[in-house]
Coordinates of C-alpha atoms in Angstrom, one line a residue:
M1131 CA -0.8 -21.4 -0.8
R1132 CA -1.2 -20.1 2.7
F1133 CA 1.4 -18.9 5.3
A1134 CA 0.2 -19.0 8.9
P1135 CA 1.6 -16.7 11.6
L1136 CA 4.9 -17.9 13.1
N1137 CA 5.0 -18.6 16.8
T1138 CA 8.7 -17.5 16.7
P1139 CA 9.4 -14.8 14.2
G1140 CA 12.5 -14.8 12.1
W1141 CA 13.9 -15.4 8.7
G1142 CA 14.8 -18.9 7.5
R1143 CA 11.7 -20.4 9.2
Q1144 CA 8.9 -20.0 6.6
G1145 CA 9.0 -19.7 2.8
M1146 CA 8.8 -21.3 -0.6
A1147 CA 11.6 -21.7 -3.1
Y1148 CA 11.5 -22.6 -6.8
G1149 CA 14.5 -23.7 -8.8
P1150 CA 17.4 -23.5 -9.1
F1151 CA 17.4 -21.6 -12.3
A1152 CA 20.5 -20.7 -14.4
R1153 CA 20.8 -16.9 -14.2
R1154 CA 20.0 -15.4 -17.5
A1155 CA 18.6 -12.1 -18.8
G1156 CA 14.9 -11.9 -19.2
L1157 CA 14.0 -14.5 -16.6
A1158 CA 11.1 -13.2 -14.6
F1159 CA 9.5 -14.2 -11.3
G1160 CA 5.9 -13.0 -10.7
V1161 CA 3.8 -13.5 -7.6
L1162 CA 0.2 -12.5 -7.0
M1163 CA -0.5 -12.5 -3.3
L1164 CA -2.1 -10.9 -0.3
N1165 CA 0.2 -10.3 2.7
G1166 CA -1.2 -11.1 6.1
H1167 CA -0.4 -7.7 7.4
N1168 CA 1.8 -5.3 5.5
N1169 CA 2.7 -3.6 8.8
S1170 CA 3.7 -6.9 10.5
Q1171 CA 6.6 -6.3 12.9
T1172 CA 7.9 -7.1 16.3
Y1173 CA 8.3 -4.6 19.2
A1174 CA 10.9 -4.2 21.8
E1175 CA 8.6 -3.1 24.7
P1176 CA 5.4 -5.1 25.1
L1177 CA 3.5 -2.6 27.3
S1178 CA 4.3 0.6 25.3
A1179 CA 3.5 -1.1 22.0
L1180 CA -0.1 -2.1 22.9
P1181 CA -3.1 0.0 22.1
R1182 CA -4.3 2.0 25.2
N1183 CA -8.0 1.0 24.7
L1184 CA -7.6 -2.7 25.1
V1185 CA -10.2 -4.0 27.5
G1186 CA -8.8 -5.1 30.8
G1187 CA -5.7 -3.0 30.8
Q1188 CA -2.3 -3.5 29.3
E1189 CA -1.1 -6.2 31.7
D1190 CA -4.2 -8.3 31.0
A1191 CA -3.7 -7.8 27.3
V1192 CA -0.1 -9.1 27.4
A1193 CA -1.4 -12.2 29.2
R1194 CA -3.9 -12.8 26.4
M1195 CA -1.5 -12.1 23.6
P1196 CA -1.6 -15.2 21.4
F1197 CA 2.0 -14.7 20.1
K1198 CA 4.1 -13.1 22.8
A1199 CA 7.2 -13.7 20.6
H1200 CA 6.1 -10.7 18.6
F1201 CA 8.1 -8.8 21.2
S1202 CA 11.9 -9.2 20.7
P1203 CA 15.0 -7.3 21.9
Q1204 CA 15.9 -6.5 18.3
P1205 CA 12.8 -5.4 16.5
V1206 CA 12.0 -7.1 13.2
R1207 CA 10.6 -4.6 10.7
E1208 CA 10.9 -6.4 7.4
N1209 CA 8.2 -9.1 7.2
L1210 CA 8.1 -10.4 3.6
A1211 CA 10.7 -10.8 0.8
V1212 CA 9.8 -11.9 -2.8
G1213 CA 12.4 -12.3 -5.5
W1214 CA 15.7 -13.9 -6.4
F1215 CA 18.0 -15.6 -3.8
D1216 CA 21.3 -17.4 -4.0
Q1217 CA 20.0 -20.3 -1.8
P1218 CA 16.6 -22.0 -1.2
V1219 CA 16.5 -21.1 2.5
P1220 CA 18.4 -17.8 3.1
T1221 CA 19.0 -17.1 6.7
N1222 CA 18.6 -13.4 5.9
P1223 CA 16.9 -12.7 2.5
L1224 CA 17.8 -9.0 2.8
E1225 CA 21.5 -9.8 2.5
S1226 CA 21.5 -12.8 0.1
G1227 CA 18.8 -11.8 -2.4
Q1228 CA 17.4 -9.2 -4.7
A1229 CA 13.8 -8.9 -3.8
L1230 CA 10.8 -6.7 -3.1
V1231 CA 10.4 -6.4 0.6
M1232 CA 7.5 -5.3 2.8
Q1233 CA 8.6 -3.3 5.9
G1234 CA 6.5 -2.4 9.0
H1235 CA 6.2 1.3 9.9
S1236 CA 5.4 3.1 13.2
R1237 CA 2.6 5.2 11.7
E1238 CA 1.8 4.2 8.2
N1239 CA 0.5 0.8 7.0
G1240 CA 3.8 -0.5 5.6
R1241 CA 6.5 0.4 3.2
L1242 CA 7.4 -1.5 0.0
C1243 CA 11.2 -1.7 -0.4
A1244 CA 13.7 -3.4 -2.6
A1245 CA 16.5 -5.5 -1.2
K1246 CA 19.5 -4.8 -3.4
V1247 CA 23.1 -6.1 -3.4
R1248 CA 24.1 -2.9 -1.7
G1249 CA 21.3 -2.6 0.9
L1250 CA 17.6 -1.9 1.4
H1251 CA 16.1 0.7 -1.0
H1252 CA 12.9 2.5 0.2
L1253 CA 10.2 2.8 -2.4
L1254 CA 6.5 3.3 -1.5
L1255 CA 5.1 4.2 1.9
G1256 CA 1.6 3.4 3.0
I1257 CA 0.8 0.2 1.1
Q1258 CA -2.7 -1.0 2.1
N1259 CA -3.6 -4.6 2.7
N1260 CA -4.8 -5.4 -0.8
P1261 CA -3.7 -8.1 -3.3
I1262 CA -0.5 -7.2 -5.0
Y1263 CA 1.5 -8.5 -7.9
L1264 CA 5.3 -8.5 -7.3
L1265 CA 7.6 -8.9 -10.2
S1266 CA 11.4 -9.3 -10.3
V1267 CA 13.2 -9.5 -13.7
L1268 CA 16.8 -10.6 -14.2
R1269 CA 18.9 -8.6 -16.7
E1270 CA 22.4 -9.0 -18.1
K1271 CA 23.5 -7.0 -15.1
G1272 CA 21.2 -6.5 -12.2
V1273 CA 17.4 -6.8 -11.6
A1274 CA 14.4 -4.7 -12.4
F1275 CA 11.4 -4.5 -10.1
Y1276 CA 7.7 -3.9 -10.8
A1277 CA 4.4 -4.1 -9.0
G1278 CA 0.6 -3.8 -9.6
S1279 CA -2.5 -4.0 -7.5
L1280 CA -6.2 -3.0 -7.6
E1281 CA -8.1 -0.3 -9.5
G1282 CA -8.0 2.9 -7.5
S1283 CA -4.9 2.1 -5.5
R1284 CA -2.8 5.2 -4.7
H1285 CA 0.7 4.0 -5.5
L1286 CA 0.2 1.1 -8.0
P1287 CA -1.8 0.7 -11.2
A1288 CA -4.6 -1.9 -11.7
L1289 CA -3.5 -5.2 -13.1
P1290 CA -2.7 -6.1 -15.8
R1291 CA -0.7 -2.8 -15.7
L1292 CA 2.5 -2.7 -13.6
R1293 CA 4.6 0.2 -12.2
P1294 CA 8.4 0.1 -12.7
L1295 CA 9.7 0.6 -9.2
A1296 CA 13.4 0.1 -9.0
I1297 CA 16.6 -0.9 -10.7
D1298 CA 19.4 -2.8 -9.0
P1299 CA 22.5 -2.3 -11.3
Y1300 CA 24.4 -5.1 -9.6
S1301 CA 24.1 -8.9 -9.7
L1302 CA 24.4 -11.6 -7.2
A1303 CA 27.6 -13.7 -7.6
A1304 CA 25.8 -17.0 -7.8
K1305 CA 25.3 -18.5 -11.3
E1306 CA 22.2 -20.3 -10.2
L1307 CA 19.3 -18.6 -8.4
Y1308 CA 16.2 -19.6 -6.5
A1309 CA 12.9 -17.8 -6.9
G1310 CA 11.5 -17.4 -3.4
I1311 CA 8.8 -16.1 -1.1
H1312 CA 10.0 -15.7 2.5
Q1313 CA 8.1 -14.5 5.5
S1314 CA 9.7 -13.5 8.9
I1315 CA 6.7 -12.4 10.9
L1316 CA 2.9 -12.2 10.6
G1317 CA 0.8 -10.0 12.8
E1318 CA 0.9 -6.6 14.4
M1319 CA 0.4 -6.1 18.2
G1320 CA -1.0 -9.6 18.3
Y1321 CA -3.4 -9.2 15.5
R1322 CA -2.8 -11.8 12.8
A1323 CA -4.0 -13.1 9.5
D1324 CA -2.7 -15.7 7.1
T1325 CA -0.8 -14.7 4.0
R1326 CA -2.3 -16.0 0.8
V1327 CA -0.4 -16.7 -2.4
Y1328 CA -2.8 -17.0 -5.4
G1329 CA -0.3 -17.7 -8.1
V1330 CA 3.4 -18.0 -9.0
R1331 CA 5.0 -17.8 -12.4
V1332 CA 8.6 -18.1 -13.6
A1333 CA 9.0 -17.4 -17.3
D1334 CA 11.4 -16.0 -19.9
V1335 CA 10.4 -12.6 -21.3
P1336 CA 12.6 -12.2 -24.4
A1337 CA 11.5 -8.5 -24.9
W1338 CA 12.9 -7.6 -21.5
R1339 CA 16.4 -9.1 -21.8
G1340 CA 18.2 -5.9 -22.5
Y1341 CA 17.1 -2.7 -20.8
G1342 CA 13.7 -4.1 -20.6
T1343 CA 10.9 -1.5 -20.5
A1344 CA 13.3 1.5 -20.6
L1345 CA 12.3 4.5 -22.6
L1346 CA 15.9 5.5 -22.7
A1347 CA 19.2 4.2 -21.3
D1348 CA 22.8 5.1 -21.5
P1349 CA 25.7 3.8 -19.4
Q1350 CA 28.0 6.7 -20.4
P1351 CA 25.9 9.8 -21.4
Q1352 CA 27.9 12.2 -23.6
L1353 CA 26.9 15.3 -25.6
G1354 CA 26.6 14.6 -29.3
R1355 CA 26.8 10.8 -28.9
K1356 CA 23.9 8.4 -29.4
A1357 CA 22.6 6.9 -26.2
A1358 CA 22.4 3.1 -25.9
Q1359 CA 18.7 3.5 -26.2
G1360 CA 16.7 6.7 -26.8
G1361 CA 18.4 8.9 -29.4
V1362 CA 21.3 11.4 -29.6
W1363 CA 22.2 13.7 -26.7
Q1364 CA 21.7 17.3 -27.7
L1365 CA 22.5 20.6 -25.9
H1366 CA 19.3 22.3 -25.0
G1367 CA 18.7 24.8 -22.2
P1368 CA 20.5 24.0 -19.0
G1369 CA 22.1 20.7 -20.1
M1370 CA 22.2 17.9 -22.6
L1371 CA 18.8 16.4 -23.4
L1372 CA 16.8 13.5 -24.8
R1373 CA 13.1 13.4 -25.5
P1374 CA 11.5 10.0 -25.0
Q1375 CA 8.0 9.4 -26.5
E1376 CA 6.2 9.5 -23.2
A1377 CA 6.7 10.9 -19.7
G1378 CA 9.1 8.9 -17.5
G1379 CA 8.0 7.4 -14.2
L1380 CA 11.2 5.8 -13.0
F1381 CA 14.5 7.6 -13.2
H1382 CA 17.7 5.9 -12.1
V1383 CA 21.2 7.5 -12.5
C1384 CA 24.5 7.8 -10.8
L1385 CA 25.5 11.4 -10.1
T1386 CA 28.8 12.9 -8.8
A1387 CA 28.4 16.4 -7.4
P1388 CA 28.1 18.9 -8.8
A1389 CA 25.6 17.3 -11.1
S1390 CA 21.8 17.5 -11.9
L1391 CA 19.0 15.3 -13.2
I1392 CA 16.4 17.2 -15.2
W1393 CA 13.0 15.8 -16.1
R1394 CA 9.5 17.0 -17.0
Y1395 CA 11.4 19.2 -19.5
R1396 CA 9.3 21.3 -21.9
D1397 CA 11.8 24.2 -22.7
P1398 CA 14.5 26.1 -21.0
R1399 CA 11.9 27.9 -18.8
H1400 CA 9.9 24.8 -17.8
F1401 CA 11.4 21.8 -16.1
L1402 CA 12.2 20.0 -12.8
A1403 CA 15.7 19.5 -11.6
L1404 CA 17.3 17.5 -8.8
E1405 CA 20.6 19.3 -8.1
L1406 CA 23.4 17.6 -6.2
N1407 CA 25.9 20.3 -5.1
P1408 CA 28.9 20.1 -2.8
Q1409 CA 27.0 21.7 0.1
E1410 CA 23.3 21.0 -0.7
V1411 CA 20.9 18.8 -2.5
R1412 CA 17.8 20.5 -3.7
L1413 CA 14.7 19.9 -5.9
R1414 CA 14.0 22.9 -8.1
L1415 CA 11.1 23.8 -10.3
Q1416 CA 11.7 26.2 -13.2
Y1417 CA 8.2 27.5 -14.2
G1418 CA 8.3 30.4 -16.6
L1419 CA 10.2 33.3 -15.1
Q1420 CA 9.8 31.9 -11.6
Q1421 CA 12.1 29.5 -9.7
Y1422 CA 10.8 27.4 -6.8
V1423 CA 12.9 25.4 -4.5
L1424 CA 10.5 22.6 -3.6
A1425 CA 12.8 20.9 -1.1
A1426 CA 16.4 21.1 0.1
E1427 CA 18.8 19.6 2.6
P1428 CA 22.5 19.8 3.3
Y1429 CA 24.8 17.5 1.4
T1430 CA 27.0 15.5 3.7
G1431 CA 28.8 13.2 1.3
A1432 CA 32.5 13.2 0.5
A1433 CA 33.8 15.2 -2.4
R1434 CA 33.7 13.5 -5.8
Q1435 CA 31.7 10.6 -4.3
P1436 CA 29.2 9.0 -6.8
H1437 CA 25.6 8.5 -5.6
W1438 CA 22.8 6.5 -6.9
V1439 CA 19.7 8.7 -7.4
Q1440 CA 16.2 7.4 -8.0
V1441 CA 13.0 9.3 -8.7
L1442 CA 9.6 7.8 -8.9
D1443 CA 7.1 10.1 -10.6
D1444 CA 3.5 9.2 -11.3
G1445 CA 2.6 12.7 -12.5
K1446 CA 1.2 13.8 -9.2
A1447 CA 3.9 12.9 -6.6
L1448 CA 7.6 12.5 -6.4
I1449 CA 9.5 9.9 -4.4
I1450 CA 13.2 10.6 -4.4
T1451 CA 16.0 8.5 -2.8
L1452 CA 19.7 9.0 -2.5
D1453 CA 21.6 5.7 -2.2
G1454 CA 18.4 4.0 -1.3
Q1455 CA 17.4 6.4 1.5
P1456 CA 14.5 8.9 1.3
L1457 CA 15.7 12.3 0.3
F1458 CA 14.0 15.4 1.8
S1459 CA 11.1 13.3 3.3
E1460 CA 9.9 9.8 3.5
H1461 CA 6.5 11.1 2.3
P1462 CA 6.0 11.9 -1.4
I1463 CA 6.4 15.5 -2.6
L1464 CA 3.2 16.5 -4.3
E1465 CA 3.8 18.3 -7.6
H1466 CA 1.5 18.2 -10.7
R1467 CA 3.0 21.0 -12.8
L1468 CA 4.5 19.9 -16.1
A1469 CA 3.3 16.3 -15.4
N1470 CA 3.0 15.4 -19.1
E1471 CA 6.3 16.8 -20.3
T1472 CA 8.8 14.2 -21.5
G1473 CA 12.2 15.8 -21.8
V1474 CA 15.1 14.3 -19.7
G1475 CA 18.4 16.0 -19.2
L1476 CA 21.7 15.8 -17.4
V1477 CA 24.3 18.3 -16.1
G1478 CA 27.7 17.4 -14.9
Q1479 CA 29.1 13.9 -14.3
A1480 CA 26.5 11.2 -14.7
T1481 CA 26.6 7.5 -15.6
D1482 CA 24.2 4.6 -15.9
L1483 CA 21.0 6.5 -16.7
E1484 CA 17.8 4.7 -17.2
V1485 CA 14.3 6.1 -17.6
H1486 CA 11.2 3.8 -17.6
P1487 CA 7.5 4.6 -18.1
R1488 CA 5.0 5.3 -15.4
E1489 CA 3.2 2.1 -16.3
V1490 CA 3.8 -1.0 -18.4
E1491 CA 1.7 -3.9 -19.6
L1492 CA 2.2 -7.2 -17.8
P1493 CA 3.6 -9.7 -20.3
P1494 CA 1.0 -12.5 -21.1
E1495 CA 3.5 -15.2 -20.1
L1496 CA 3.4 -13.7 -16.5
D1497 CA -0.4 -13.2 -16.3
L1498 CA -1.8 -14.8 -13.1
G1499 CA -5.4 -13.5 -13.5
Q1500 CA -7.1 -10.6 -11.8
P1501 CA -7.9 -10.2 -8.1
W1502 CA -11.6 -10.2 -7.2
Q1503 CA -13.1 -6.7 -7.2
A1504 CA -16.8 -6.6 -7.6
R1505 CA -19.2 -3.6 -7.5
G1506 CA -23.0 -3.5 -7.1
Q1507 CA -24.8 -2.4 -10.2
T1508 CA -28.3 -1.7 -8.9
T1509 CA -29.1 0.9 -6.2
V1510 CA -31.6 -0.7 -3.8
F1511 CA -31.9 1.9 -1.1
A1512 CA -30.5 5.4 -0.9
P1513 CA -32.3 7.5 1.8
Y1514 CA -31.2 10.9 2.8
L1515 CA -30.2 10.4 6.4
N1516 CA -30.1 14.1 7.1
H1517 CA -33.9 14.1 6.8
A1518 CA -34.5 11.8 9.8
A1519 CA -38.2 11.5 9.5
E1520 CA -40.0 9.0 11.8
D1521 CA -40.7 6.6 8.9
L1522 CA -37.0 6.6 8.1
L1523 CA -36.0 5.7 11.6
I1524 CA -38.6 2.9 11.7
S1525 CA -37.1 1.4 8.5
W1526 CA -34.0 0.5 10.6
E1527 CA -34.7 -2.4 12.9
P1528 CA -32.6 -3.0 16.1
T1529 CA -30.8 -6.2 15.5
L1530 CA -28.1 -6.5 18.1
G1531 CA -27.0 -4.7 21.3
R1532 CA -28.6 -2.3 23.8
A1533 CA -28.7 0.9 21.7
S1534 CA -30.8 3.7 20.3
L1535 CA -30.9 5.1 16.8
M1536 CA -31.2 8.8 17.2
P1537 CA -31.6 11.8 14.9
A1538 CA -28.4 13.9 14.8
E1539 CA -27.4 17.1 13.1
G1540 CA -27.1 16.2 9.5
G1541 CA -28.0 12.5 9.9
L1542 CA -28.4 9.7 12.4
R1543 CA -26.3 8.3 15.2
I1544 CA -26.3 5.2 17.3
E1545 CA -26.0 5.5 21.1
A1546 CA -24.9 2.2 22.6
A1547 CA -24.8 1.2 26.2
G1548 CA -21.3 0.7 27.7
G1549 CA -19.6 0.8 24.3
E1550 CA -21.0 -2.6 23.3
R1551 CA -21.7 -3.7 19.7
A1552 CA -24.8 -2.3 18.2
V1553 CA -26.4 -3.1 14.8
Y1554 CA -29.4 -1.7 13.0
T1555 CA -30.4 -3.4 9.8
M1556 CA -33.0 -3.8 7.1
P1557 CA -33.9 -6.9 5.0
W1558 CA -31.7 -7.8 2.0
D1559 CA -32.8 -10.1 -0.8
S1560 CA -29.4 -10.6 -2.6
T1561 CA -27.7 -13.1 -0.3
H1562 CA -24.6 -13.3 -2.5
L1563 CA -23.7 -9.7 -2.9
A1564 CA -24.1 -6.4 -1.0
D1565 CA -22.4 -3.2 -1.8
L1566 CA -22.8 -0.7 1.1
E1567 CA -21.6 2.9 1.1
V1568 CA -22.1 5.3 4.0
E1569 CA -20.7 8.7 4.7
I1570 CA -19.6 9.1 8.3
L1571 CA -18.8 12.3 10.2
P1572 CA -16.4 11.2 13.0
P1573 CA -16.7 13.2 16.3
G1574 CA -14.4 15.9 17.5
Q1575 CA -12.3 18.4 15.6
R1576 CA -8.7 17.2 16.2
K1577 CA -6.7 14.7 18.2
G1578 CA -6.4 15.2 22.0
Q1579 CA -10.1 15.6 22.6
N1580 CA -10.6 12.0 23.7
Q1581 CA -13.1 11.4 20.8
Q1582 CA -13.6 8.0 19.2
S1583 CA -15.3 6.6 16.1
R1584 CA -16.2 2.9 15.8
A1585 CA -19.0 3.4 13.2
G1586 CA -19.5 1.4 10.0
V1587 CA -21.6 -1.2 8.2
C1588 CA -22.8 -4.7 8.8
F1589 CA -23.4 -7.8 6.6
W1590 CA -25.8 -9.9 8.7
Q1591 CA -26.7 -13.6 8.4
D1592 CA -27.7 -14.1 12.0
A1593 CA -26.4 -13.4 15.5
R1594 CA -23.8 -16.1 15.1
H1595 CA -22.7 -15.1 11.6
H1596 CA -22.0 -11.5 10.6
L1597 CA -19.3 -9.3 9.3
I1598 CA -18.8 -5.7 10.6
V1599 CA -16.5 -3.2 8.9
T1600 CA -15.9 0.1 10.8
L1601 CA -13.7 3.0 11.4
R1602 CA -11.2 2.9 14.2
L1603 CA -10.3 6.5 15.0
D1604 CA -9.1 8.0 18.3
D1605 CA -6.2 9.9 19.7
S1606 CA -3.7 7.2 18.8
E1607 CA -5.1 5.4 15.8
S1608 CA -6.6 6.0 12.3
S1609 CA -7.6 2.8 10.7
V1610 CA -10.3 0.7 9.1
A1611 CA -11.1 -2.7 10.7
A1612 CA -13.2 -5.8 9.8
I1613 CA -14.5 -8.1 12.5
L1614 CA -16.0 -11.5 11.6
R1615 CA -18.2 -13.6 13.8
F1616 CA -18.6 -17.1 12.5
A1617 CA -20.5 -20.0 14.1
G1618 CA -20.7 -17.9 17.2
Y1619 CA -16.9 -17.6 17.4
E1620 CA -15.0 -14.3 17.4
D1621 CA -11.5 -13.6 18.5
P1622 CA -10.6 -9.9 18.8
F1623 CA -7.0 -10.7 17.6
D1624 CA -8.5 -12.0 14.4
M1625 CA -9.6 -8.5 13.5
V1626 CA -8.1 -7.4 10.2
W1627 CA -7.3 -3.8 9.6
S1628 CA -5.3 -1.2 7.7
R1629 CA -3.9 2.1 8.9
V1630 CA -5.2 5.1 7.0
P1631 CA -3.6 8.1 8.7
D1632 CA -4.0 10.4 5.7
L1633 CA -7.6 9.4 4.9
L1634 CA -9.3 9.5 8.3
Y1635 CA -9.6 12.6 10.5
H1636 CA -11.7 13.9 13.4
G1637 CA -14.5 16.2 12.2
V1638 CA -14.0 15.4 8.5
P1639 CA -16.7 13.3 6.7
V1640 CA -15.4 10.2 5.0
R1641 CA -17.2 7.7 2.6
L1642 CA -16.8 4.1 3.8
R1643 CA -17.7 1.6 1.1
T1644 CA -17.6 -2.2 1.5
V1645 CA -18.5 -4.8 -1.1
C1646 CA -19.1 -8.4 0.1
D1647 CA -20.2 -11.5 -1.8
G1648 CA -20.3 -13.8 1.2
E1649 CA -16.9 -15.2 0.6
R1650 CA -14.7 -12.0 0.2
F1651 CA -14.9 -8.4 0.9
Q1652 CA -13.2 -5.2 -0.3
V1653 CA -13.2 -1.9 1.7
Y1654 CA -12.8 1.6 0.2
L1655 CA -12.3 5.0 1.9
D1656 CA -13.2 7.8 -0.5
D1657 CA -12.9 5.3 -3.4
E1658 CA -9.4 4.2 -2.5
P1659 CA -9.2 0.4 -1.8
V1660 CA -7.7 0.0 1.7
L1661 CA -8.5 -3.6 2.9
Y1662 CA -9.3 -6.9 1.2
R1663 CA -9.9 -10.4 2.7
A1664 CA -11.6 -13.6 2.1
L1665 CA -13.5 -14.9 5.1
S1666 CA -11.4 -18.0 5.0
D1667 CA -8.3 -15.8 5.5
I1668 CA -9.7 -14.9 8.9
Y1669 CA -11.0 -18.3 9.9
P1670 CA -9.7 -21.1 7.6
G1671 CA -12.5 -23.4 6.6
A1672 CA -15.2 -20.8 7.1
D1673 CA -18.2 -21.3 4.9
R1674 CA -20.1 -18.7 2.9
L1675 CA -21.8 -15.9 4.7
Y1676 CA -25.4 -15.6 3.5
I1677 CA -26.4 -11.9 3.6
H1678 CA -30.0 -11.7 4.8
R1679 CA -29.8 -8.2 6.3
V1680 CA -27.5 -5.1 5.9
G1681 CA -27.2 -2.0 8.0
L1682 CA -25.4 0.4 10.3
A1683 CA -23.1 -0.7 13.1
L1684 CA -20.8 0.2 16.0
S1685 CA -18.0 -2.4 16.4
G1686 CA -18.1 -2.6 20.2
Y1687 CA -14.3 -2.5 20.4
G1688 CA -14.1 0.8 22.2
E1689 CA -16.8 3.5 22.7
D1690 CA -18.1 5.6 19.9
T1691 CA -18.5 9.2 21.1
G1692 CA -20.8 10.5 18.5
S1693 CA -20.2 9.4 14.9
I1694 CA -23.0 10.7 12.6
F1695 CA -24.2 8.6 9.6
R1696 CA -24.9 11.2 6.9
T1697 CA -25.7 9.3 3.8
W1698 CA -26.4 5.6 3.0
I1699 CA -26.4 3.8 -0.4
A1700 CA -27.0 0.0 -0.8
R1701 CA -26.4 -1.7 -4.1
K1702 CA -26.6 -5.2 -5.4

């Protein structure tokens, strides 16, 4: 199924609904899909929202914008909602549903949220444009949310593994619900790409009818009493404690100050604690004889007011929310100490505790297959570009553009005339697969030096058919972009891209790897998957790209001021 960009953004205009289904515990809705742009959103001010380096100036760019309605007086940030709704065409899925929601962001590539009965709950920031599996499971009371993606993804495990992400303890009032996929906007600053839905499954999962995948659960924790699931509460160290069989990844509890959630507990001298006090909320690490306050902020809630606290812990980073809003920072708190400890404890007044694993297995009845993720197995060419001998330079043939391939300190660089596209390639005998990896040193040392990188790789059929994947780094942008020319046609607003602000920096070498089979491609930065597309996602109906040559390239969208290609590996 394909969703095309809307001419007029807004909820209630584009979506798919299945049902109605009688609400019952264990009923699950799973969707395997690729969102058009996770960072799709509208902007209030057209001129200030556009990139500064658009050719022809901002006024000309506004005139050429294919979807001017992307600018609206009230910005639309949430672009996708997938889950359960009380009607087939909700006018606002965020208010009439329980769903996983993708939200645009001003700097990152998009944030995954959960729309709950009591508002929007922030989950994961910086979700790259890769295939994602979104799962919402109904329970006796409330909904549990899960997601999975590609191998190597930062936030999510590789399918068929899923990460428990959130619990909504409340239920919609409706007795019958619709499973739905709803889109409000596609495209960012005029760039657009279709959303693809690869599969949908609604199924009963009997094993998940109660507390589902919970390691432990207790609506009314009490010392000496057996929890609903997970054993008997015992006094140990700073509070009452349970020890599940594995480390928790999702902690969901209602705390009333003064109260604390304890986890990663080994013994009274080794644990993490989130402490909710009448004047302050703080994250504390007890490590031996040392205490570390990892984060703190003033508490502004009313006295004796209960708060929903959620912690996402993958063993490396902590994402903490208070009543759905990020606590301390919207970025994860990095902390690896005591990562494998399993103890969970409570101090003070706490209710409705649930602890779920860091990963769970996708039930077979919800399996929709695996996303494409190929790798080259045989290394064909791996020269050392930092030894730029004459024969090495000769092996790269000028293929497109007025440019020169020049030796540079530690490698090679392409100098192109007027910032136009430049391609240097070599013959390739595997037309149906190329796996290209290049280490690039972007120019400059920091932002503010007016340095730009537009360097990358090219999959070449001929001058009318080729795919270029490059860095897009300058003072205002850190992203990876893919540009397809097919049958001689190329629209700059059909460029697909992902923001990577914490992976791409001036003066820091980065490994750009792209695998293409002529129909699809997957892009990695330092082994993290950051961008995935089928060629037909960019131009519907596009045929296969036959890869006859591969090589180095500058995109031509902006000037490259001195990127250095330092290593090159080609696999098939």
